[in-house]
Coordinates of C-alpha atoms and ligand atoms in Angstrom, one line a residue:
X6 CA -0.3 0.0 0.0
X7 CA 1.6 3.4 -0.6
X8 CA 2.5 5.5 1.7
X9 CA 0.2 9.1 1.7
X10 CA 2.3 12.1 1.6
X11 CA 1.1 14.2 -0.7
X12 CA 0.7 17.6 1.9
X13 CA 4.4 16.2 3.5
X14 CA 5.8 18.9 1.8
X15 CA 4.2 22.8 2.2
X16 CA 2.2 23.6 -1.3
X17 CA 0.0 26.4 -2.5
X18 CA -3.7 26.5 -1.9
X19 CA -5.3 23.9 -4.3
X20 CA -9.1 22.3 -3.8
X21 CA -9.1 18.4 -3.0
X22 CA -9.5 16.5 -5.8
X23 CA -10.1 12.8 -6.8
X24 CA -7.5 12.9 -8.9
X25 CA -4.9 10.0 -9.6
X26 CA -2.6 11.2 -7.2
X27 CA -5.0 10.6 -4.2
X28 CA -6.2 7.0 -6.0
X29 CA -2.5 5.7 -5.8
X30 CA -2.4 6.5 -1.9
X31 CA -6.1 5.9 -1.3
X32 CA -6.3 3.3 1.0
X33 CA -3.5 4.3 3.0
X34 CA -4.4 8.0 3.6
X35 CA -9.2 6.8 4.3
X36 CA -7.6 4.0 6.7
X37 CA -5.2 7.2 8.7
X38 CA -8.1 9.7 8.0
X39 CA -11.8 8.0 9.0
X40 CA -11.8 6.4 12.4
X41 CA -12.9 3.5 12.2
X42 CA -12.7 2.6 8.2
X43 CA -11.9 -1.2 7.7
X44 CA -14.6 -2.0 11.0
X45 CA -16.7 0.1 8.8
X46 CA -17.0 -1.9 5.5
X47 CA -16.6 -5.5 7.9
X48 CA -19.6 -4.1 8.2
X49 CA -21.5 -2.2 5.5
X50 CA -20.1 -5.6 3.9
X51 CA -21.9 -7.5 6.4
X52 CA -26.1 -5.3 6.4
X53 CA -25.5 -5.9 2.5
X54 CA -25.9 -9.2 3.0
X55 CA -28.3 -9.3 5.7
X56 CA -30.5 -6.3 3.8
X57 CA -29.6 -8.1 -0.4
X58 CA -33.2 -9.8 -1.3
X59 CA -32.8 -12.6 -3.8
X60 CA -32.5 -10.7 -7.2
X61 CA -31.7 -7.1 -6.9
X62 CA -29.0 -4.9 -6.9
X63 CA -26.6 -3.2 -4.3
X64 CA -25.5 0.5 -5.4
X65 CA -22.6 0.9 -3.5
X66 CA -21.7 4.8 -5.3
X67 CA -19.1 6.9 -4.4
X68 CA -17.4 3.3 -4.8
X69 CA -13.5 4.6 -5.0
X70 CA -11.3 1.8 -5.5
X71 CA -13.4 -0.6 -3.8
X72 CA -12.1 -1.6 -0.6
X73 CA -16.6 -2.2 0.0
X74 CA -16.7 -4.7 -3.6
X75 CA -13.7 -6.9 -2.1
X76 CA -15.3 -7.3 1.4
X77 CA -18.5 -8.0 -0.4
X78 CA -17.2 -11.2 -2.6
X79 CA -15.7 -12.0 0.6
X80 CA -19.3 -12.0 3.1
X81 CA -21.6 -13.0 0.2
X82 CA -18.4 -16.6 0.0
X83 CA -19.8 -18.1 -3.4
X84 CA -23.2 -16.7 -2.9
X85 CA -25.0 -15.3 -6.3
X86 CA -26.0 -10.6 -5.6
X87 CA -25.0 -7.7 -8.0
X88 CA -23.4 -4.8 -7.4
X89 CA -23.8 -1.3 -9.2
X90 CA -20.9 0.2 -8.5
X91 CA -20.0 4.3 -9.7
X92 CA -17.8 7.1 -8.8
X93 CA -16.7 9.7 -11.2
X94 CA -13.1 9.3 -10.9
X95 CA -11.3 7.3 -14.0
X96 CA -7.7 6.7 -11.7
X97 CA -10.0 5.1 -8.5
X98 CA -12.1 2.7 -10.5
X99 CA -9.5 1.9 -12.3
X100 CA -8.1 0.7 -9.7
X101 CA -11.3 -1.0 -8.2
X102 CA -10.9 -2.9 -11.6
X103 CA -7.3 -4.6 -11.1
X104 CA -8.0 -5.8 -7.0
X105 CA -11.5 -7.2 -8.3
X106 CA -11.2 -10.9 -8.2
X107 CA -11.2 -13.3 -10.9
X108 CA -14.4 -15.9 -11.2
X109 CA -17.8 -15.6 -10.5
X110 CA -18.2 -12.3 -9.4
X111 CA -16.2 -10.5 -12.0
X112 CA -19.5 -10.8 -13.5
X113 CA -22.0 -9.8 -11.1
X114 CA -19.9 -6.4 -10.4
X115 CA -20.5 -3.6 -12.8
X116 CA -18.5 -0.7 -12.5
X117 CA -19.5 2.2 -13.6
X118 CA -17.7 6.1 -14.5
X119 CA -20.3 8.3 -14.1
X120 CA -22.1 10.8 -11.4
X121 CA -24.2 9.9 -8.4
X122 CA -26.8 12.7 -9.1
X123 CA -27.8 11.0 -12.4
X124 CA -27.4 7.1 -11.6
X125 CA -30.2 5.5 -12.1
X126 CA -31.1 2.9 -9.6
X127 CA -33.3 -0.6 -10.8
X128 CA -34.5 -3.1 -8.1
X129 CA -32.3 -1.9 -5.5
X130 CA -32.8 -3.8 -2.4
X131 CA -29.0 -1.7 -1.0
X132 CA -28.3 1.5 -1.8
X133 CA -24.9 2.0 0.1
X134 CA -23.3 6.0 0.5
X135 CA -19.7 6.1 2.1
X136 CA -18.4 9.4 3.1
X137 CA -19.7 11.0 -0.8
X138 CA -22.7 13.1 0.2
X139 CA -21.0 15.6 1.6
X140 CA -19.2 15.6 -1.7
X141 CA -22.0 17.3 -3.2
X142 CA -23.4 21.2 -3.1
X143 CA -25.5 20.8 -0.6
X144 CA -28.8 21.8 -3.2
X145 CA -28.1 18.8 -4.6
X146 CA -28.8 16.0 -1.7
X147 CA -32.2 16.3 -1.1
X148 CA -33.1 15.6 -4.5
X149 CA -30.2 12.0 -5.0
X150 CA -31.5 10.8 -1.4
X151 CA -35.1 11.5 -2.6
X152 CA -34.2 9.5 -6.3
X153 CA -32.7 6.8 -3.5
X154 CA -35.8 6.3 -1.5
X155 CA -37.6 6.3 -4.4
X156 CA -35.3 4.1 -6.3
X157 CA -35.5 1.6 -3.7
X158 CA -37.4 -2.1 -3.7
X159 CA -40.0 -1.7 -0.8
X160 CA -38.5 -2.7 3.0
X161 CA -34.4 -2.1 1.3
X162 CA -32.2 0.9 2.6
X163 CA -29.3 2.9 2.4
X164 CA -26.2 2.9 4.4
X165 CA -25.6 6.6 4.8
X166 CA -22.2 7.3 6.5
X167 CA -20.5 10.6 6.5
X168 CA -18.1 12.8 8.4
X169 CA -20.7 15.5 10.8
X170 CA -21.1 18.4 12.9
X171 CA -22.1 19.6 15.8
X172 CA -24.1 22.9 15.8
X173 CA -22.7 23.5 20.0
X174 CA -19.4 24.8 18.8
X175 CA -17.0 23.1 22.5
X176 CA -18.8 20.2 21.0
X177 CA -17.2 20.9 17.4
X178 CA -14.1 22.0 18.9
X179 CA -14.2 18.3 21.1
X180 CA -14.5 16.7 17.6
X181 CA -11.8 18.5 15.9
X182 CA -9.2 17.4 18.8
X183 CA -9.9 14.5 19.0
X184 CA -9.7 13.9 15.2
X185 CA -6.7 15.5 15.0
X186 CA -4.9 13.2 17.7
X187 CA -6.3 10.7 16.2
X188 CA -4.1 12.0 12.9
X189 CA -1.5 12.4 14.3
X190 CA -1.3 9.4 16.2
X191 CA -1.7 7.7 12.5
X192 CA 1.5 9.5 11.4
X193 CA 0.0 13.0 10.2
X194 CA 2.5 15.8 10.8
X195 CA 1.4 19.5 12.2
X196 CA 1.9 20.4 8.1
X197 CA -0.3 17.7 6.7
X198 CA -3.2 18.0 8.7
X199 CA -3.5 22.0 8.1
X200 CA -3.1 21.9 4.7
X201 CA -5.7 18.9 3.8
X202 CA -8.2 21.1 6.0
X203 CA -7.4 23.9 4.1
X204 CA -7.7 22.2 1.0
X205 CA -11.0 19.6 2.0
X206 CA -12.7 23.8 3.4
X207 CA -15.7 23.7 0.4
X208 CA -15.5 20.3 -1.5
X209 CA -16.4 18.9 1.4
X210 CA -18.9 20.4 3.4
X211 CA -20.6 18.0 7.4
X212 CA -23.8 18.5 8.2
X213 CA -24.9 17.9 12.4
X214 CA -26.9 14.1 12.0
X215 CA -29.8 15.8 13.0
X216 CA -29.9 17.7 9.4
X217 CA -29.2 14.3 7.7
X218 CA -32.3 12.7 9.8
X219 CA -34.9 15.4 8.6
X220 CA -33.7 15.0 5.2
X221 CA -34.0 11.0 5.3
X222 CA -37.1 11.6 6.5
X223 CA -37.9 14.6 3.2
X224 CA -37.1 11.5 1.0
X225 CA -39.7 8.9 2.6
X226 CA -37.7 6.8 4.6
X227 CA -40.0 6.0 7.5
X228 CA -37.5 4.5 10.0
X229 CA -33.4 5.0 10.6
X230 CA -30.9 4.2 13.0
X231 CA -27.7 5.6 13.6
X232 CA -25.8 2.7 13.6
X233 CA -22.3 3.8 14.0
X234 CA -20.8 6.9 15.5
X235 CA -17.3 8.2 16.5
X236 CA -17.2 11.4 17.2
X237 CA -17.1 13.4 13.6
X238 CA -17.9 10.3 11.7
X239 CA -21.5 8.4 12.2
X240 CA -23.6 5.6 9.6
X241 CA -27.0 5.8 9.5
X242 CA -28.8 2.3 8.9
X243 CA -32.0 4.5 7.2
X244 CA -35.1 1.5 5.8
X245 CA -38.1 1.6 2.9
X246 CA -41.5 1.1 4.7
X247 CA -42.2 -2.9 3.4
X248 CA -45.3 -3.0 1.7
Ligands
SAM312 C1 -14.6 9.4 0.5 S1 -14.9 8.7 -1.4 C2 -15.5 7.9 -0.6 C3 -14.6 6.1 -0.5 C4 -16.0 5.0 -0.1 N1 -16.9 5.1 0.0 C5 -14.9 4.2 0.9 O1 -15.2 2.9 1.4 O2 -14.1 3.7 0.1 C6 -15.3 9.8 -2.4 C7 -15.8 9.4 -3.1 O3 -16.7 9.6 -4.1 C8 -16.6 10.0 -5.6 N2 -17.6 11.5 -5.5 C9 -17.6 12.3 -5.6 N3 -18.2 12.9 -6.0 C10 -19.1 12.1 -6.6 C11 -20.3 12.4 -7.7 N4 -20.9 13.4 -8.1 N5 -20.4 11.2 -8.5 C12 -19.9 10.0 -8.5 N6 -19.2 10.2 -7.8 C13 -18.6 10.8 -6.6 C14 -14.9 10.7 -5.9 O4 -14.2 10.6 -7.1 C15 -14.8 9.4 -4.5 O5 -14.0 8.3 -4.9

């Protein structure tokens, strides 16, 4: 795994992008930047298996290099499933394709290079959006989640994971402090932490858990569980009603 040293040297301000350079170090970067990432991916794969309905599809919107898809292949252990994995970054998808296991699951996984806001959903029992809604303009988020809810089969679920913020400034400071502590413990320097924070400014726009829950309700989801939380990271499971 190549080490993420993108922000190790002093550099001029430029907004963060999911380009070739980021794709090359993505797995190291996400493991050292998202607390509980491996646990999250394993549990999401287990939840995909739990809610998967026969002959349906699982959608991974903003799939990056395929950590969820690979975990799902392990989790399904030969049982049939179909997954559509979508990302707008070609370098991310190139890496995903290289990592796909040969054999049965080659055909189960469809990789699509495109915008998640335009991705049609067919026979979806599970839609996963991990750390990707946060990169869309705020104005586009309602429409995407409403389309996801409409596209899900009855009893289907959305698994939504996001970096989140607190409305209370003191609690927001606490979250930030523990988050930067986590990054320092994983070997990022103060320069790397501050340059990455600047690059993500206005690119990654986190919301409160409350804002996410309200949006899920507006989108048509009737029940929602906050099943995972680590300071400024949260994962929600929203279920579309069965008939
Ligand atoms: C932080 S990564 C997601 C991590 C990934 N879901 C995982 O589980 O490892 C965000 C991804 O969303 C993709 N992305 C951002 N905006 C997008 C859009 N509008 N349509 C499709 N993909 C998008 C980026 O290219 C990037 O690969």
